[in-house]
mmCIF file of C-alpha atoms in Angstrom:
data_model
loop_
_atom_site.group_PDB
_atom_site.id
_atom_site.type_symbol
_atom_site.label_atom_id
_atom_site.label_comp_id
_atom_site.label_asym_id
_atom_site.label_seq_id
_atom_site.Cartn_x
_atom_site.Cartn_y
_atom_site.Cartn_z
ATOM 1 C CA MET L 7 44.829 95.496 88.741
ATOM 2 C CA LYS L 8 47.986 97.567 89.162
ATOM 3 C CA ASP L 9 50.926 96.249 91.137
ATOM 4 C CA SER L 10 51.657 97.981 94.392
ATOM 5 C CA PRO L 11 55.094 99.484 95.082
ATOM 6 C CA THR L 12 55.708 96.660 97.556
ATOM 7 C CA SER L 13 55.051 93.969 94.972
ATOM 8 C CA ILE L 14 57.286 95.732 92.455
ATOM 9 C CA THR L 15 60.093 95.869 95.005
ATOM 10 C CA MET L 16 59.644 92.181 95.800
ATOM 11 C CA LEU L 17 59.723 91.368 92.108
ATOM 12 C CA PHE L 18 62.914 93.432 91.711
ATOM 13 C CA ASN L 19 64.598 91.721 94.653
ATOM 14 C CA SER L 20 63.623 88.149 93.824
ATOM 15 C CA SER L 21 62.649 86.933 90.376
ATOM 16 C CA ASP L 22 64.710 89.462 88.414
ATOM 17 C CA ARG L 23 67.844 89.275 90.494
ATOM 18 C CA ARG L 24 69.264 86.636 88.186
ATOM 19 C CA THR L 25 68.653 88.759 85.111
ATOM 20 C CA LEU L 26 69.994 91.941 86.671
ATOM 21 C CA PRO L 27 73.232 91.130 88.493
ATOM 22 C CA GLY L 28 73.938 93.403 91.389
ATOM 23 C CA SER L 29 70.329 94.504 91.658
ATOM 24 C CA GLU L 30 70.100 93.484 95.275
ATOM 25 C CA SER L 31 72.037 96.606 96.267
ATOM 26 C CA LEU L 32 70.150 99.120 94.129
ATOM 27 C CA PRO L 33 66.996 99.677 96.211
ATOM 28 C CA ASN L 34 69.099 100.638 99.229
ATOM 29 C CA LEU L 35 71.028 103.369 97.397
ATOM 30 C CA THR L 36 69.983 106.829 96.258
ATOM 31 C CA CYS L 37 72.928 107.511 94.009
ATOM 32 C CA HIS L 38 71.060 108.505 90.867
ATOM 33 C CA SER L 39 69.988 112.112 90.458
ATOM 34 C CA ASP L 40 66.967 113.583 88.721
ATOM 35 C CA HIS L 41 66.423 112.095 85.257
ATOM 36 C CA ARG L 42 65.998 115.426 83.488
ATOM 37 C CA VAL L 43 69.323 116.663 84.878
ATOM 38 C CA SER L 44 71.335 113.470 84.474
ATOM 39 C CA VAL L 45 70.414 112.880 80.834
ATOM 40 C CA ILE L 46 72.279 116.075 79.915
ATOM 41 C CA PHE L 47 75.642 114.511 80.640
ATOM 42 C CA PRO L 48 75.607 111.575 78.159
ATOM 43 C CA VAL L 49 74.144 113.809 75.463
ATOM 44 C CA ILE L 50 76.854 116.451 75.954
ATOM 45 C CA PHE L 51 79.673 113.931 76.189
ATOM 46 C CA MET L 52 78.468 112.040 73.113
ATOM 47 C CA THR L 53 77.944 115.139 70.956
ATOM 48 C CA VAL L 54 81.160 116.932 71.870
ATOM 49 C CA GLY L 55 83.212 113.721 71.735
ATOM 50 C CA ILE L 56 81.959 112.668 68.298
ATOM 51 C CA THR L 57 82.409 116.182 66.901
ATOM 52 C CA SER L 58 85.959 116.739 68.144
ATOM 53 C CA ASN L 59 87.196 113.248 67.297
ATOM 54 C CA SER L 60 85.577 113.354 63.843
ATOM 55 C CA LEU L 61 87.366 116.618 63.143
ATOM 56 C CA ALA L 62 90.673 115.193 64.313
ATOM 57 C CA THR L 63 90.167 112.004 62.296
ATOM 58 C CA GLY L 64 89.603 114.000 59.122
ATOM 59 C CA ILE L 65 92.747 116.055 59.725
ATOM 60 C CA LEU L 66 94.838 112.951 60.395
ATOM 61 C CA ILE L 67 93.579 111.009 57.389
ATOM 62 C CA LYS L 68 94.350 113.931 55.112
ATOM 63 C CA ALA L 69 97.831 114.327 56.612
ATOM 64 C CA TYR L 70 98.552 110.587 56.399
ATOM 65 C CA GLN L 71 97.607 110.446 52.715
ATOM 66 C CA ARG L 72 100.163 113.179 52.106
ATOM 67 C CA PHE L 73 103.002 111.835 54.248
ATOM 68 C CA ARG L 74 102.314 108.086 54.317
ATOM 69 C CA LYS L 75 105.775 107.234 52.947
ATOM 70 C CA LYS L 76 107.659 109.540 55.299
ATOM 71 C CA SER L 77 108.841 109.090 58.866
ATOM 72 C CA LYS L 78 105.956 111.258 60.074
ATOM 73 C CA ALA L 79 103.595 108.406 59.155
ATOM 74 C CA SER L 80 104.243 106.515 62.409
ATOM 75 C CA PHE L 81 102.976 109.413 64.516
ATOM 76 C CA LEU L 82 99.984 109.921 62.230
ATOM 77 C CA LEU L 83 99.042 106.233 62.465
ATOM 78 C CA PHE L 84 99.229 106.171 66.254
ATOM 79 C CA ALA L 85 97.280 109.402 66.550
ATOM 80 C CA SER L 86 94.686 108.121 64.060
ATOM 81 C CA GLY L 87 94.266 104.925 66.060
ATOM 82 C CA LEU L 88 93.782 106.952 69.229
ATOM 83 C CA VAL L 89 91.155 109.366 67.912
ATOM 84 C CA ILE L 90 89.277 106.646 65.994
ATOM 85 C CA THR L 91 89.126 104.577 69.191
ATOM 86 C CA ASP L 92 87.835 107.597 71.099
ATOM 87 C CA LEU L 93 85.318 108.286 68.314
ATOM 88 C CA PHE L 94 83.832 104.790 68.410
ATOM 89 C CA GLY L 95 83.915 104.858 72.192
ATOM 90 C CA HIS L 96 81.754 107.965 72.304
ATOM 91 C CA LEU L 97 79.503 106.653 69.534
ATOM 92 C CA ILE L 98 78.838 103.187 70.995
ATOM 93 C CA ASN L 99 78.875 103.955 74.720
ATOM 94 C CA GLY L 100 76.998 107.210 74.202
ATOM 95 C CA ALA L 101 74.294 105.527 72.120
ATOM 96 C CA ILE L 102 73.769 102.828 74.764
ATOM 97 C CA ALA L 103 73.669 105.411 77.569
ATOM 98 C CA VAL L 104 71.093 107.532 75.741
ATOM 99 C CA PHE L 105 69.031 104.376 75.073
ATOM 100 C CA VAL L 106 69.095 103.555 78.778
ATOM 101 C CA TYR L 107 67.914 107.054 79.690
ATOM 102 C CA ALA L 108 65.233 106.929 77.004
ATOM 103 C CA ASN L 109 63.852 103.807 78.700
ATOM 104 C CA ASN L 110 63.866 105.486 82.128
ATOM 105 C CA ARG L 111 66.756 103.284 83.255
ATOM 106 C CA ASP L 112 64.381 100.333 83.486
ATOM 107 C CA TRP L 113 67.023 97.597 83.368
ATOM 108 C CA ILE L 114 64.531 94.900 84.335
ATOM 109 C CA ARG L 115 62.762 95.418 81.016
ATOM 110 C CA ILE L 116 65.656 96.195 78.669
ATOM 111 C CA ASN L 117 68.200 93.751 80.109
ATOM 112 C CA GLN L 118 66.253 90.561 80.759
ATOM 113 C CA SER L 119 69.032 88.322 79.416
ATOM 114 C CA ASN L 120 71.871 90.539 80.676
ATOM 115 C CA ILE L 121 73.069 90.932 77.079
ATOM 116 C CA LEU L 122 72.859 94.717 76.975
ATOM 117 C CA CYS L 123 74.689 95.122 80.278
ATOM 118 C CA SER L 124 77.432 92.721 79.190
ATOM 119 C CA ILE L 125 77.954 94.604 75.925
ATOM 120 C CA PHE L 126 77.895 97.945 77.736
ATOM 121 C CA GLY L 127 80.374 96.757 80.359
ATOM 122 C CA MET L 128 82.777 95.299 77.801
ATOM 123 C CA CYS L 129 82.667 98.531 75.781
ATOM 124 C CA MET L 130 83.320 100.611 78.890
ATOM 125 C CA VAL L 131 86.400 98.547 79.760
ATOM 126 C CA PHE L 132 87.687 98.315 76.186
ATOM 127 C CA PHE L 133 87.233 101.971 75.216
ATOM 128 C CA GLY L 134 88.539 103.063 78.597
ATOM 129 C CA LEU L 135 91.665 100.926 78.620
ATOM 130 C CA CYS L 136 92.592 101.128 74.922
ATOM 131 C CA PRO L 137 93.270 104.920 74.826
ATOM 132 C CA LEU L 138 95.393 104.643 77.982
ATOM 133 C CA LEU L 139 97.496 101.885 76.423
ATOM 134 C CA LEU L 140 97.778 103.776 73.149
ATOM 135 C CA GLY L 141 98.900 106.877 75.032
ATOM 136 C CA SER L 142 101.704 104.942 76.714
ATOM 137 C CA VAL L 143 102.767 103.336 73.418
ATOM 138 C CA MET L 144 102.852 106.769 71.772
ATOM 139 C CA ALA L 145 104.946 108.112 74.647
ATOM 140 C CA ILE L 146 107.415 105.245 74.220
ATOM 141 C CA GLU L 147 107.591 105.887 70.482
ATOM 142 C CA ARG L 148 108.182 109.613 71.035
ATOM 143 C CA CYS L 149 110.916 108.816 73.527
ATOM 144 C CA ILE L 150 112.644 106.500 71.056
ATOM 145 C CA GLY L 151 112.248 109.056 68.286
ATOM 146 C CA VAL L 152 113.984 111.732 70.390
ATOM 147 C CA THR L 153 116.684 109.672 72.111
ATOM 148 C CA LYS L 154 117.381 107.280 69.209
ATOM 149 C CA PRO L 155 116.343 109.220 66.082
ATOM 150 C CA ILE L 156 118.396 107.224 63.577
ATOM 151 C CA PHE L 157 117.095 103.911 64.911
ATOM 152 C CA HIS L 158 113.536 105.247 64.842
ATOM 153 C CA SER L 159 113.762 106.596 61.307
ATOM 154 C CA THR L 160 115.087 103.302 59.940
ATOM 155 C CA LYS L 161 113.199 100.728 62.040
ATOM 156 C CA MET L 162 109.811 102.228 62.943
ATOM 157 C CA THR L 163 107.880 101.512 59.755
ATOM 158 C CA SER L 164 104.159 101.830 59.093
ATOM 159 C CA LYS L 165 103.875 98.052 59.130
ATOM 160 C CA HIS L 166 105.316 97.875 62.644
ATOM 161 C CA VAL L 167 102.967 100.621 63.825
ATOM 162 C CA LYS L 168 99.923 98.807 62.435
ATOM 163 C CA VAL L 169 100.993 95.603 64.193
ATOM 164 C CA LEU L 170 101.372 97.492 67.475
ATOM 165 C CA LEU L 171 97.931 99.056 67.068
ATOM 166 C CA ALA L 172 96.403 95.626 66.454
ATOM 167 C CA LEU L 173 98.176 94.131 69.479
ATOM 168 C CA VAL L 174 97.002 96.945 71.741
ATOM 169 C CA GLY L 175 93.421 96.499 70.550
ATOM 170 C CA LEU L 176 93.515 92.719 71.031
ATOM 171 C CA PHE L 177 95.008 93.066 74.504
ATOM 172 C CA ALA L 178 92.331 95.558 75.574
ATOM 173 C CA LEU L 179 89.646 93.271 74.111
ATOM 174 C CA LEU L 180 91.057 90.323 76.062
ATOM 175 C CA ILE L 181 90.938 92.273 79.334
ATOM 176 C CA ALA L 182 87.372 93.350 78.579
ATOM 177 C CA SER L 183 86.375 89.734 77.853
ATOM 178 C CA LEU L 184 87.875 88.215 81.014
ATOM 179 C CA PRO L 185 84.716 88.477 83.145
ATOM 180 C CA ILE L 186 82.667 86.802 80.395
ATOM 181 C CA LEU L 187 85.289 84.106 79.808
ATOM 182 C CA SER L 188 85.413 83.342 83.534
ATOM 183 C CA LEU L 189 81.596 82.978 83.604
ATOM 184 C CA ARG L 190 81.125 86.141 85.616
ATOM 185 C CA THR L 191 78.990 89.091 84.567
ATOM 186 C CA TYR L 192 79.164 92.833 84.222
ATOM 187 C CA GLU L 193 76.767 94.569 86.562
ATOM 188 C CA VAL L 194 74.463 97.559 86.474
ATOM 189 C CA GLN L 195 75.972 100.266 88.667
ATOM 190 C CA ALA L 196 74.085 101.883 91.524
ATOM 191 C CA SER L 197 73.248 104.964 89.452
ATOM 192 C CA ARG L 198 71.477 102.635 86.952
ATOM 193 C CA THR L 199 73.053 104.594 84.079
ATOM 194 C CA TRP L 200 75.963 102.339 83.072
ATOM 195 C CA CYS L 201 77.440 98.868 83.436
ATOM 196 C CA PHE L 202 80.896 97.985 84.629
ATOM 197 C CA LEU L 203 82.802 95.582 86.849
ATOM 198 C CA LYS L 204 81.288 94.921 90.269
ATOM 199 C CA THR L 205 81.833 97.980 92.476
ATOM 200 C CA GLU L 206 79.112 97.437 95.098
ATOM 201 C CA GLN L 207 79.472 94.985 97.973
ATOM 202 C CA VAL L 208 82.777 93.700 96.596
ATOM 203 C CA LYS L 209 83.714 90.653 98.665
ATOM 204 C CA GLU L 210 84.973 87.894 96.341
ATOM 205 C CA TRP L 211 88.632 87.904 95.328
ATOM 206 C CA ALA L 212 87.810 87.614 91.604
ATOM 207 C CA ASP L 213 85.825 90.860 91.655
ATOM 208 C CA ARG L 214 88.671 92.607 93.454
ATOM 209 C CA CYS L 215 91.198 91.243 90.952
ATOM 210 C CA TYR L 216 89.264 92.571 87.955
ATOM 211 C CA LEU L 217 89.046 96.035 89.492
ATOM 212 C CA LEU L 218 92.717 96.039 90.426
ATOM 213 C CA LEU L 219 93.688 94.702 86.995
ATOM 214 C CA PHE L 220 91.868 97.519 85.205
ATOM 215 C CA SER L 221 93.107 100.263 87.533
ATOM 216 C CA GLY L 222 96.608 98.777 87.651
ATOM 217 C CA LEU L 223 96.938 98.717 83.871
ATOM 218 C CA GLY L 224 95.572 102.242 83.695
ATOM 219 C CA MET L 225 98.008 103.609 86.282
ATOM 220 C CA LEU L 226 100.869 101.691 84.675
ATOM 221 C CA SER L 227 100.016 103.310 81.349
ATOM 222 C CA LEU L 228 99.916 106.778 82.930
ATOM 223 C CA SER L 229 103.203 106.158 84.751
ATOM 224 C CA THR L 230 104.865 104.936 81.566
ATOM 225 C CA SER L 231 103.613 107.978 79.670
ATOM 226 C CA PHE L 232 104.808 110.301 82.437
ATOM 227 C CA ILE L 233 108.298 108.759 82.584
ATOM 228 C CA CYS L 234 108.768 108.622 78.803
ATOM 229 C CA ASN L 235 107.447 112.147 78.326
ATOM 230 C CA ALA L 236 109.710 113.390 81.130
ATOM 231 C CA VAL L 237 112.733 111.781 79.468
ATOM 232 C CA THR L 238 111.690 113.265 76.132
ATOM 233 C CA GLY L 239 111.214 116.725 77.618
ATOM 234 C CA LEU L 240 114.547 116.663 79.457
ATOM 235 C CA THR L 241 116.289 115.494 76.288
ATOM 236 C CA LEU L 242 114.734 118.348 74.324
ATOM 237 C CA ILE L 243 115.775 120.906 76.954
ATOM 238 C CA ARG L 244 119.308 119.519 77.059
ATOM 239 C CA VAL L 245 119.626 119.671 73.273
ATOM 240 C CA LYS L 246 118.210 123.191 73.256
ATOM 241 C CA ILE L 247 120.764 124.355 75.833
ATOM 242 C CA LYS L 248 123.569 122.612 73.992
ATOM 243 C CA ASN L 249 122.632 124.164 70.652
ATOM 244 C CA LYS L 250 121.904 127.716 71.734
ATOM 245 C CA GLN L 251 123.018 129.091 68.382
ATOM 246 C CA ASN L 252 120.797 126.778 66.377
ATOM 247 C CA ARG L 253 117.696 128.880 65.805
ATOM 248 C CA GLN L 254 116.054 126.283 63.574
ATOM 249 C CA GLY L 255 115.660 123.772 66.397
ATOM 250 C CA ARG L 256 114.160 126.073 69.000
ATOM 251 C CA SER L 257 110.642 126.081 67.609
ATOM 252 C CA HIS L 258 110.549 122.280 67.630
ATOM 253 C CA HIS L 259 111.667 122.167 71.271
ATOM 254 C CA PHE L 260 109.054 124.724 72.284
ATOM 255 C CA GLU L 261 106.259 122.986 70.370
ATOM 256 C CA MET L 262 107.045 119.500 71.679
ATOM 257 C CA ILE L 263 107.506 120.548 75.314
ATOM 258 C CA ILE L 264 104.136 122.343 75.316
ATOM 259 C CA GLN L 265 102.375 119.293 73.869
ATOM 260 C CA LEU L 266 104.093 116.875 76.243
ATOM 261 C CA LEU L 267 103.079 118.950 79.259
ATOM 262 C CA ALA L 268 99.488 119.187 77.993
ATOM 263 C CA ILE L 269 99.278 115.439 77.360
ATOM 264 C CA MET L 270 100.574 114.555 80.822
ATOM 265 C CA CYS L 271 98.375 117.077 82.630
ATOM 266 C CA VAL L 272 95.142 116.153 80.821
ATOM 267 C CA SER L 273 95.642 112.396 81.207
ATOM 268 C CA CYS L 274 96.588 112.537 84.878
ATOM 269 C CA ILE L 275 93.849 114.997 85.864
ATOM 270 C CA CYS L 276 91.096 113.154 83.983
ATOM 271 C CA TRP L 277 91.966 109.543 84.761
ATOM 272 C CA SER L 278 93.551 109.595 88.221
ATOM 273 C CA PRO L 279 90.287 110.026 90.229
ATOM 274 C CA PHE L 280 88.585 107.105 88.474
ATOM 275 C CA LEU L 281 91.575 104.770 88.687
ATOM 276 C CA LEU L 282 92.288 105.625 92.325
ATOM 277 C CA THR L 283 88.625 105.104 93.239
ATOM 278 C CA LEU L 284 88.603 101.659 91.610
ATOM 279 C CA THR L 285 91.853 100.786 93.375
ATOM 280 C CA ASN L 286 90.386 101.819 96.718
ATOM 281 C CA ILE L 287 87.278 99.698 96.087
ATOM 282 C CA GLY L 288 89.395 96.734 95.003
ATOM 283 C CA ILE L 289 91.487 96.864 98.163
ATOM 284 C CA TYR L 290 89.023 97.925 100.844
ATOM 285 C CA GLY L 291 85.653 97.107 99.279
ATOM 286 C CA ASN L 292 82.676 99.439 98.948
ATOM 287 C CA ASN L 293 80.012 99.626 101.608
ATOM 288 C CA SER L 294 79.358 103.357 101.425
ATOM 289 C CA LYS L 295 76.339 104.999 99.831
ATOM 290 C CA GLU L 296 78.511 107.931 98.788
ATOM 291 C CA THR L 297 81.019 105.849 96.838
ATOM 292 C CA CYS L 298 78.643 105.340 93.904
ATOM 293 C CA LYS L 299 78.488 109.109 93.407
ATOM 294 C CA THR L 300 82.267 109.311 93.577
ATOM 295 C CA VAL L 301 82.603 106.613 90.918
ATOM 296 C CA LEU L 302 80.050 108.345 88.678
ATOM 297 C CA TYR L 303 81.712 111.759 88.909
ATOM 298 C CA ALA L 304 85.169 110.211 88.401
ATOM 299 C CA LEU L 305 83.853 108.412 85.300
ATOM 300 C CA ARG L 306 82.630 111.696 83.839
ATOM 301 C CA MET L 307 86.075 113.208 84.397
ATOM 302 C CA ALA L 308 87.695 110.249 82.647
ATOM 303 C CA THR L 309 85.322 110.702 79.707
ATOM 304 C CA TRP L 310 86.605 114.242 79.217
ATOM 305 C CA ASN L 311 90.077 112.850 78.490
ATOM 306 C CA GLN L 312 88.718 111.212 75.345
ATOM 307 C CA ILE L 313 87.119 114.510 74.383
ATOM 308 C CA LEU L 314 90.341 116.480 74.903
ATOM 309 C CA ASP L 315 92.670 113.937 73.240
ATOM 310 C CA PRO L 316 92.215 115.244 69.677
ATOM 311 C CA TRP L 317 92.676 118.851 70.785
ATOM 312 C CA VAL L 318 95.907 118.019 72.596
ATOM 313 C CA TYR L 319 97.451 115.698 70.020
ATOM 314 C CA ILE L 320 96.267 117.407 66.851
ATOM 315 C CA LEU L 321 95.152 120.999 67.311
ATOM 316 C CA LEU L 322 97.659 122.227 69.901
ATOM 317 C CA ARG L 323 100.441 122.671 67.377
ATOM 318 C CA LYS L 324 102.573 125.352 65.719
ATOM 319 C CA ALA L 325 99.790 127.514 64.287
ATOM 320 C CA VAL L 326 97.951 127.712 67.625
ATOM 321 C CA LEU L 327 101.126 128.356 69.602
ATOM 322 C CA LYS L 328 102.088 131.186 67.248
ATOM 323 C CA LYS L 329 98.719 132.860 67.824
ATOM 324 C CA LEU L 330 99.004 132.419 71.593
ATOM 325 C CA TYR L 331 102.501 133.861 71.498
ATOM 326 C CA GLY L 332 101.263 136.847 69.492
ATOM 327 C CA ILE L 333 98.438 137.464 71.961
ATOM 328 C CA ALA L 334 100.779 137.182 74.947
ATOM 329 C CA ARG L 335 103.263 139.522 73.323
ATOM 330 C CA SER L 336 100.568 142.127 72.621
ATOM 331 C CA PHE L 337 99.398 142.038 76.229
ATOM 332 C CA CYS L 338 102.945 142.280 77.555
ATOM 333 C CA GLY L 339 103.813 145.215 75.302
ATOM 334 C CA GLY L 340 106.336 143.275 73.226
ATOM 335 C CA LYS L 341 108.535 142.431 76.223
ATOM 336 C CA VAL L 342 108.114 138.695 75.849
ATOM 337 C CA ILE L 343 111.303 136.823 75.055
ATOM 338 C CA ASN L 344 111.660 136.867 71.297
ATOM 339 C CA LEU L 345 111.168 133.375 69.956
ATOM 340 C CA PRO L 346 112.734 132.319 66.653
ATOM 341 C CA SER L 347 110.686 132.253 63.500
ATOM 342 C CA TRP L 348 109.026 128.975 62.638
ATOM 343 C CA GLU L 349 111.242 128.402 59.627
ATOM 344 C CA LEU L 350 111.372 124.654 59.578
ATOM 345 C CA SER L 351 108.458 122.516 60.742
ATOM 346 C CA SER L 352 108.734 118.985 62.081
ATOM 347 C CA ILE L 353 107.219 117.633 58.866
ATOM 348 C CA LYS L 354 109.853 119.392 56.756
ATOM 349 C CA ASN L 355 112.587 117.929 58.933
ATOM 350 C CA SER L 356 111.004 114.505 58.437
ATOM 351 C CA LEU L 357 111.034 115.057 54.677
ATOM 352 C CA LYS L 358 114.729 116.017 54.805
ATOM 353 C CA VAL L 359 115.617 112.850 56.729
ATOM 354 C CA SER L 360 113.535 110.722 54.400
ATOM 355 C CA ALA L 361 115.138 112.267 51.332
ATOM 356 C CA ILE L 362 118.630 111.598 52.690
ATOM 357 C CA SER L 363 117.818 108.028 53.654
ATOM 358 C CA GLU L 364 116.327 107.313 50.212
ATOM 359 C CA SER L 365 119.154 108.872 48.196
ATOM 360 C CA PRO L 366 121.096 106.477 45.872
ATOM 361 C CA VAL L 367 124.359 106.429 47.844
ATOM 362 C CA SER L 368 126.071 103.868 49.990
ATOM 363 C CA PRO L 369 124.491 102.874 53.346
ATOM 364 C CA LYS L 370 127.565 104.197 55.172
ATOM 365 C CA ALA L 371 127.234 107.591 53.476
ATOM 366 C CA ASN L 372 123.527 107.622 54.269
ATOM 367 C CA LYS L 373 124.212 106.996 57.936
ATOM 368 C CA MET L 374 126.850 109.746 58.044
ATOM 369 C CA SER L 375 124.451 112.174 56.356
ATOM 370 C CA LEU L 376 121.685 111.285 58.758
ATOM 371 C CA THR L 377 124.002 111.809 61.719
ATOM 372 C CA LYS L 378 125.031 115.248 60.461
ATOM 373 C CA THR L 379 121.408 116.202 59.852
ATOM 374 C CA PHE L 380 120.300 115.209 63.341
ATOM 375 C CA SER L 381 123.298 116.994 64.849
ATOM 376 C CA ALA L 382 122.698 120.216 62.913
ATOM 377 C CA ASP L 383 118.925 120.509 63.119
ATOM 378 C CA THR L 384 118.309 118.192 66.120
ATOM 379 C CA ASN L 385 115.606 116.668 63.899
ATOM 380 C CA LEU L 386 113.447 115.841 66.891
ATOM 381 C CA GLU L 387 110.119 114.966 65.333
ATOM 382 C CA LEU L 388 106.860 115.451 67.146
ATOM 383 C CA LYS L 389 105.803 111.922 67.916
#
């Protein structure tokens, strides 16, 4: 004899409530859209994310093998850590999301011990927070590299970068593990497509704290990146104005400013809606049926940041900018301000600094040579 819809609802609201935390709010919400339409999003995000980050990872590994003993290695390591994190984030989270859709979002059947939801929730927090933290650390490193180039070239070694990457990963893992360590659980969201911190009927202070902790760390990372990138950009502009006759440095200023602007714009546009929504829920709670849709759409926007990261950090570089400049000049009839030729790339400047620092002369002479090199060519590497 088949169960009636009423008996299924009673079963969902009673016996399985312990195995599906937060399920008491799901029957009252109509957040989820049609299955055939919704399943497109995780498939697209997973495919595009894995493809773009795999391409960027290959480019970075090849570049690091070539320049691993040069000062450019610190940037390559940070960028590699970022795109590899994004790659695994799309691979793991995307695979779980597709599995959930393949099982018709039947969490009662696939999540009887709440193991899948806990893993999904931890991955969402970890792979969401880790790229934000890495972005802020990279912004700090770029700022140091521009404002204190001699200190950066002598103190920022590959070993230090690897330690920083490990610390960032461990910190993000700790934040993701806090709900489990405090004997609380991740919960299935109202759309029944993903698991995260409690965002429905938030009343207890612990649930609010977790939401505010995640959103606070995310906004702190974005603010740090914005401030450091602003300082870096202003420093580059000031050096460019000061050295108007130095044609070799102009291309580096132009390239770095474009990338810094792209990084700030993409991160802020993609992540701000999600972080602000979580902050609003953490402060005021969530009793609205429309909020679940807002959270879901904001999450999809945040996911696009991990898709665009490799294109901003890796592919938006000198070769692309030269083509864009050529296209713009052809459309404007050659009236665009004539930019200097790209005679000396950032990598070549890094090689020059490395060669000077490794030359068999006295440390004092090395420091004087480094100072002259940074003064002449502004040796502002793209961090």
